[in-house]
Each structure stands twice: as structure tokens, then as C-alpha cells.
């Protein structure tokens, strides 16, 4: 886990466009955006995927969601946004460091693809 791409971004070993940081998480723009606004909210504590989390991670998971909402408010995303967590390769997860996608700026279909 210590050498995931996102740990390298957290340690500032590779560049990213950071939009928010606090003691628990870092948020930065996705390098391959799927919407006009596409931000990743990443815990500094390395957890590979949501299914690895347990009750001890509850406050951290809540913090990630509240942080995504805070960023949305700061960016003025008044028309809504979508949060996505891909859990596992079959669900589309490619970086095995838990993260929340914050997507906004276009219409989103349902069910998701
Ligand atoms: P997932 O497929 O849910 O694991 O999401 C991983 C996300 O990380 C994808 O949306 C990628 O575009 C994004 N990503 C990969 N490399 C970088 C990078 N260097 N900086 C920012 N985002 C990245």
C-alpha cells in the first residue's frame, strides 16, 4: 500500500492539482476526467478498498463524504454532483487505494454504466 500512486501524490512525489487537504485526506483533480469537474478524495491512511474497511474506519469514511460535499460547495456545484466508489477490479477500480470520485458539470444517466 505504501507505494500506491495515490500515496506518491500524498507524499508529493508525483504532481497533482490539489484542491483540498487536511489531516485526514487529500483531494485532487483526476488526470483523466469523466466530467467537467472530476475530483478524487483520498484518505491519507492507506486502505486498499472499501471492502477492507471496518467499523474503526467509520469516522474516516464519513469524513471523506463530508469533504466531498464541502469541496462541491466551495466549487459552487449548485446543479448537483455524483459520488462514486469503485470497489474491486470488476467494479472498475484501478488504483487500490480507497478514493471517492466527485463528478459534476454534466448530466448523469441512471443506471450507471
Ligand atoms: P478507479 O478506477 O476508481 O480506481 O479510479 C482511479 C482514478 O485515478 C481514475 O479515474 C484515473 O483517471 C485516476 N488517476 C490515475 N492516475 C492519476 C494521476 N496521476 N493523477 C490523478 N488521477 C489519476
PDB file of C-alpha atoms and ligand atoms in Angstrom:
ATOM      1  CA  UNK A   1       0.000   0.000   0.000  1.00  0.00           C
ATOM      2  CA  UNK A   2       2.795   2.467   0.771  1.00  0.00           C
ATOM      3  CA  UNK A   3       3.764   2.640  -2.887  1.00  0.00           C
ATOM      4  CA  UNK A   4       0.407   3.203  -4.494  1.00  0.00           C
ATOM      5  CA  UNK A   5       0.114   6.030  -6.970  1.00  0.00           C
ATOM      6  CA  UNK A   6      -2.034   7.969  -4.540  1.00  0.00           C
ATOM      7  CA  UNK A   7       0.467   7.587  -1.685  1.00  0.00           C
ATOM      8  CA  UNK A   8       3.065   9.097  -4.024  1.00  0.00           C
ATOM      9  CA  UNK A   9       0.721  12.024  -4.699  1.00  0.00           C
ATOM     10  CA  UNK A  10       0.087  12.422  -0.956  1.00  0.00           C
ATOM     11  CA  UNK A  11       3.845  12.463  -0.358  1.00  0.00           C
ATOM     12  CA  UNK A  12       4.231  14.975  -3.225  1.00  0.00           C
ATOM     13  CA  UNK A  13       6.485  12.570  -5.127  1.00  0.00           C
ATOM     14  CA  UNK A  14       4.383  12.977  -8.263  1.00  0.00           C
ATOM     15  CA  UNK A  15       2.413  16.092  -9.177  1.00  0.00           C
ATOM     16  CA  UNK A  16      -1.323  16.597  -8.924  1.00  0.00           C
ATOM     17  CA  UNK A  17      -3.701  19.533  -8.958  1.00  0.00           C
ATOM     18  CA  UNK A  18      -4.651  19.605  -5.298  1.00  0.00           C
ATOM     19  CA  UNK A  19      -7.917  21.308  -4.377  1.00  0.00           C
ATOM     20  CA  UNK A  20      -8.165  20.441  -0.669  1.00  0.00           C
ATOM     21  CA  UNK A  21      -6.074  18.950   2.107  1.00  0.00           C
ATOM     22  CA  UNK A  22      -6.457  18.338   5.817  1.00  0.00           C
ATOM     23  CA  UNK A  23      -5.014  15.912   8.360  1.00  0.00           C
ATOM     24  CA  UNK A  24      -7.098  13.005   7.105  1.00  0.00           C
ATOM     25  CA  UNK A  25      -7.374  13.358   3.352  1.00  0.00           C
ATOM     26  CA  UNK A  26      -6.164  14.912   0.134  1.00  0.00           C
ATOM     27  CA  UNK A  27      -8.372  15.901  -2.811  1.00  0.00           C
ATOM     28  CA  UNK A  28      -7.021  16.467  -6.307  1.00  0.00           C
ATOM     29  CA  UNK A  29      -8.261  16.605  -9.893  1.00  0.00           C
ATOM     30  CA  UNK A  30      -8.493  13.338 -11.809  1.00  0.00           C
ATOM     31  CA  UNK A  31      -5.902  13.218 -14.591  1.00  0.00           C
ATOM     32  CA  UNK A  32      -8.462  11.636 -16.954  1.00  0.00           C
ATOM     33  CA  UNK A  33     -11.669  13.497 -16.104  1.00  0.00           C
ATOM     34  CA  UNK A  34     -15.001  11.862 -16.857  1.00  0.00           C
ATOM     35  CA  UNK A  35     -16.936  15.099 -16.283  1.00  0.00           C
ATOM     36  CA  UNK A  36     -16.104  18.817 -16.353  1.00  0.00           C
ATOM     37  CA  UNK A  37     -15.429  18.524 -12.618  1.00  0.00           C
ATOM     38  CA  UNK A  38     -13.787  15.253 -11.558  1.00  0.00           C
ATOM     39  CA  UNK A  39     -12.010  15.228  -8.221  1.00  0.00           C
ATOM     40  CA  UNK A  40     -10.667  12.332  -6.177  1.00  0.00           C
ATOM     41  CA  UNK A  41     -10.942  12.467  -2.385  1.00  0.00           C
ATOM     42  CA  UNK A  42      -8.307  10.156  -0.923  1.00  0.00           C
ATOM     43  CA  UNK A  43      -7.630   9.218   2.703  1.00  0.00           C
ATOM     44  CA  UNK A  44      -4.046   9.665   3.861  1.00  0.00           C
ATOM     45  CA  UNK A  45      -4.436   6.433   5.809  1.00  0.00           C
ATOM     46  CA  UNK A  46      -3.940   3.713   3.222  1.00  0.00           C
ATOM     47  CA  UNK A  47      -6.944   1.434   2.836  1.00  0.00           C
ATOM     48  CA  UNK A  48      -6.925  -0.552  -0.399  1.00  0.00           C
ATOM     49  CA  UNK A  49     -10.659  -0.658  -0.991  1.00  0.00           C
ATOM     50  CA  UNK A  50     -13.952  -0.071   0.748  1.00  0.00           C
ATOM     51  CA  UNK A  51     -14.468  -3.757   1.462  1.00  0.00           C
ATOM     52  CA  UNK A  52     -11.274  -3.702   3.543  1.00  0.00           C
ATOM     53  CA  UNK A  53     -12.762  -1.068   5.850  1.00  0.00           C
ATOM     54  CA  UNK A  54     -14.219  -1.930   9.241  1.00  0.00           C
ATOM     55  CA  UNK A  55     -16.072  -0.090  11.973  1.00  0.00           C
ATOM     56  CA  UNK A  56     -12.856   1.688  13.009  1.00  0.00           C
ATOM     57  CA  UNK A  57     -12.866   3.396   9.621  1.00  0.00           C
ATOM     58  CA  UNK A  58     -16.360   4.794  10.114  1.00  0.00           C
ATOM     59  CA  UNK A  59     -15.282   8.318  11.073  1.00  0.00           C
ATOM     60  CA  UNK A  60     -12.787   8.403   8.208  1.00  0.00           C
ATOM     61  CA  UNK A  61     -15.390   7.261   5.674  1.00  0.00           C
ATOM     62  CA  UNK A  62     -17.804   9.882   6.931  1.00  0.00           C
ATOM     63  CA  UNK A  63     -15.075  12.473   6.663  1.00  0.00           C
ATOM     64  CA  UNK A  64     -14.451  11.594   3.014  1.00  0.00           C
ATOM     65  CA  UNK A  65     -18.119  12.122   2.153  1.00  0.00           C
ATOM     66  CA  UNK A  66     -18.355  15.360   4.101  1.00  0.00           C
ATOM     67  CA  UNK A  67     -15.154  16.571   2.465  1.00  0.00           C
ATOM     68  CA  UNK A  68     -16.543  15.815  -0.996  1.00  0.00           C
ATOM     69  CA  UNK A  69     -19.650  17.815  -0.109  1.00  0.00           C
ATOM     70  CA  UNK A  70     -17.517  20.661   1.230  1.00  0.00           C
ATOM     71  CA  UNK A  71     -15.478  20.776  -1.970  1.00  0.00           C
ATOM     72  CA  UNK A  72     -18.683  20.734  -4.034  1.00  0.00           C
ATOM     73  CA  UNK A  73     -19.953  23.727  -2.062  1.00  0.00           C
ATOM     74  CA  UNK A  74     -16.649  25.572  -2.419  1.00  0.00           C
ATOM     75  CA  UNK A  75     -16.674  24.974  -6.178  1.00  0.00           C
ATOM     76  CA  UNK A  76     -20.293  26.141  -6.444  1.00  0.00           C
ATOM     77  CA  UNK A  77     -21.615  22.868  -7.851  1.00  0.00           C
ATOM     78  CA  UNK A  78     -25.203  24.002  -7.470  1.00  0.00           C
ATOM     79  CA  UNK A  79     -26.650  21.631 -10.073  1.00  0.00           C
ATOM     80  CA  UNK A  80     -25.736  18.522  -8.161  1.00  0.00           C
ATOM     81  CA  UNK A  81     -22.921  16.058  -8.230  1.00  0.00           C
ATOM     82  CA  UNK A  82     -22.313  12.331  -8.198  1.00  0.00           C
ATOM     83  CA  UNK A  83     -20.041  10.450  -5.779  1.00  0.00           C
ATOM     84  CA  UNK A  84     -18.628   7.101  -6.885  1.00  0.00           C
ATOM     85  CA  UNK A  85     -16.557   4.472  -5.083  1.00  0.00           C
ATOM     86  CA  UNK A  86     -15.378   1.644  -7.316  1.00  0.00           C
ATOM     87  CA  UNK A  87     -14.775  -1.364  -5.072  1.00  0.00           C
ATOM     88  CA  UNK A  88     -12.700  -4.035  -6.803  1.00  0.00           C
ATOM     89  CA  UNK A  89     -11.496  -4.556 -10.347  1.00  0.00           C
ATOM     90  CA  UNK A  90     -14.851  -5.853 -11.576  1.00  0.00           C
ATOM     91  CA  UNK A  91     -16.429  -2.576 -10.474  1.00  0.00           C
ATOM     92  CA  UNK A  92     -13.801  -0.551 -12.316  1.00  0.00           C
ATOM     93  CA  UNK A  93     -11.285   0.074  -9.546  1.00  0.00           C
ATOM     94  CA  UNK A  94      -7.808   0.570 -10.987  1.00  0.00           C
ATOM     95  CA  UNK A  95      -5.958   2.227  -8.106  1.00  0.00           C
ATOM     96  CA  UNK A  96      -6.063   0.130  -4.957  1.00  0.00           C
ATOM     97  CA  UNK A  97      -6.078   2.985  -2.513  1.00  0.00           C
ATOM     98  CA  UNK A  98      -9.617   3.845  -1.435  1.00  0.00           C
ATOM     99  CA  UNK A  99     -10.956   7.014  -3.050  1.00  0.00           C
ATOM    100  CA  UNK A 100     -14.214   8.832  -3.669  1.00  0.00           C
ATOM    101  CA  UNK A 101     -14.840  10.256  -7.134  1.00  0.00           C
ATOM    102  CA  UNK A 102     -16.634  13.630  -7.125  1.00  0.00           C
ATOM    103  CA  UNK A 103     -18.171  14.217 -10.557  1.00  0.00           C
ATOM    104  CA  UNK A 104     -20.164  17.224 -11.708  1.00  0.00           C
ATOM    105  CA  UNK A 105     -20.820  19.581 -14.563  1.00  0.00           C
ATOM    106  CA  UNK A 106     -22.841  17.356 -16.872  1.00  0.00           C
ATOM    107  CA  UNK A 107     -25.939  15.176 -16.783  1.00  0.00           C
ATOM    108  CA  UNK A 108     -25.547  11.668 -15.414  1.00  0.00           C
ATOM    109  CA  UNK A 109     -27.595   8.712 -16.549  1.00  0.00           C
ATOM    110  CA  UNK A 110     -29.004   6.002 -14.331  1.00  0.00           C
ATOM    111  CA  UNK A 111     -28.240   3.147 -14.044  1.00  0.00           C
ATOM    112  CA  UNK A 112     -24.536   3.944 -14.342  1.00  0.00           C
ATOM    113  CA  UNK A 113     -22.542   2.098 -16.963  1.00  0.00           C
TER     114      UNK A 113
HETATM  115  P1  LIG B   1     -10.598   3.924 -10.030  1.00  0.00           P
HETATM  116  O1  LIG B   1     -10.671   3.412 -11.444  1.00  0.00           O
HETATM  117  O2  LIG B   1     -11.925   4.053  -9.337  1.00  0.00           O
HETATM  118  O3  LIG B   1      -9.578   3.163  -9.208  1.00  0.00           O
HETATM  119  O4  LIG B   1     -10.083   5.413 -10.140  1.00  0.00           O
HETATM  120  C1  LIG B   1      -8.740   5.731 -10.308  1.00  0.00           C
HETATM  121  C2  LIG B   1      -8.700   7.103 -10.916  1.00  0.00           C
HETATM  122  O5  LIG B   1      -7.395   7.616 -10.767  1.00  0.00           O
HETATM  123  C3  LIG B   1      -9.036   7.140 -12.410  1.00  0.00           C
HETATM  124  O6  LIG B   1     -10.184   7.952 -12.617  1.00  0.00           O
HETATM  125  C4  LIG B   1      -7.778   7.740 -13.023  1.00  0.00           C
HETATM  126  O7  LIG B   1      -8.059   8.613 -14.094  1.00  0.00           O
HETATM  127  C5  LIG B   1      -7.158   8.468 -11.851  1.00  0.00           C
HETATM  128  N1  LIG B   1      -5.733   8.692 -11.944  1.00  0.00           N
HETATM  129  C6  LIG B   1      -4.788   7.813 -12.365  1.00  0.00           C
HETATM  130  N2  LIG B   1      -3.574   8.392 -12.275  1.00  0.00           N
HETATM  131  C7  LIG B   1      -3.755   9.639 -11.804  1.00  0.00           C
HETATM  132  C8  LIG B   1      -2.876  10.727 -11.512  1.00  0.00           C
HETATM  133  N3  LIG B   1      -1.557  10.649 -11.671  1.00  0.00           N
HETATM  134  N4  LIG B   1      -3.419  11.883 -11.048  1.00  0.00           N
HETATM  135  C9  LIG B   1      -4.753  11.986 -10.871  1.00  0.00           C
HETATM  136  N5  LIG B   1      -5.632  10.999 -11.131  1.00  0.00           N
HETATM  137  C10 LIG B   1      -5.132   9.836 -11.594  1.00  0.00           C
END
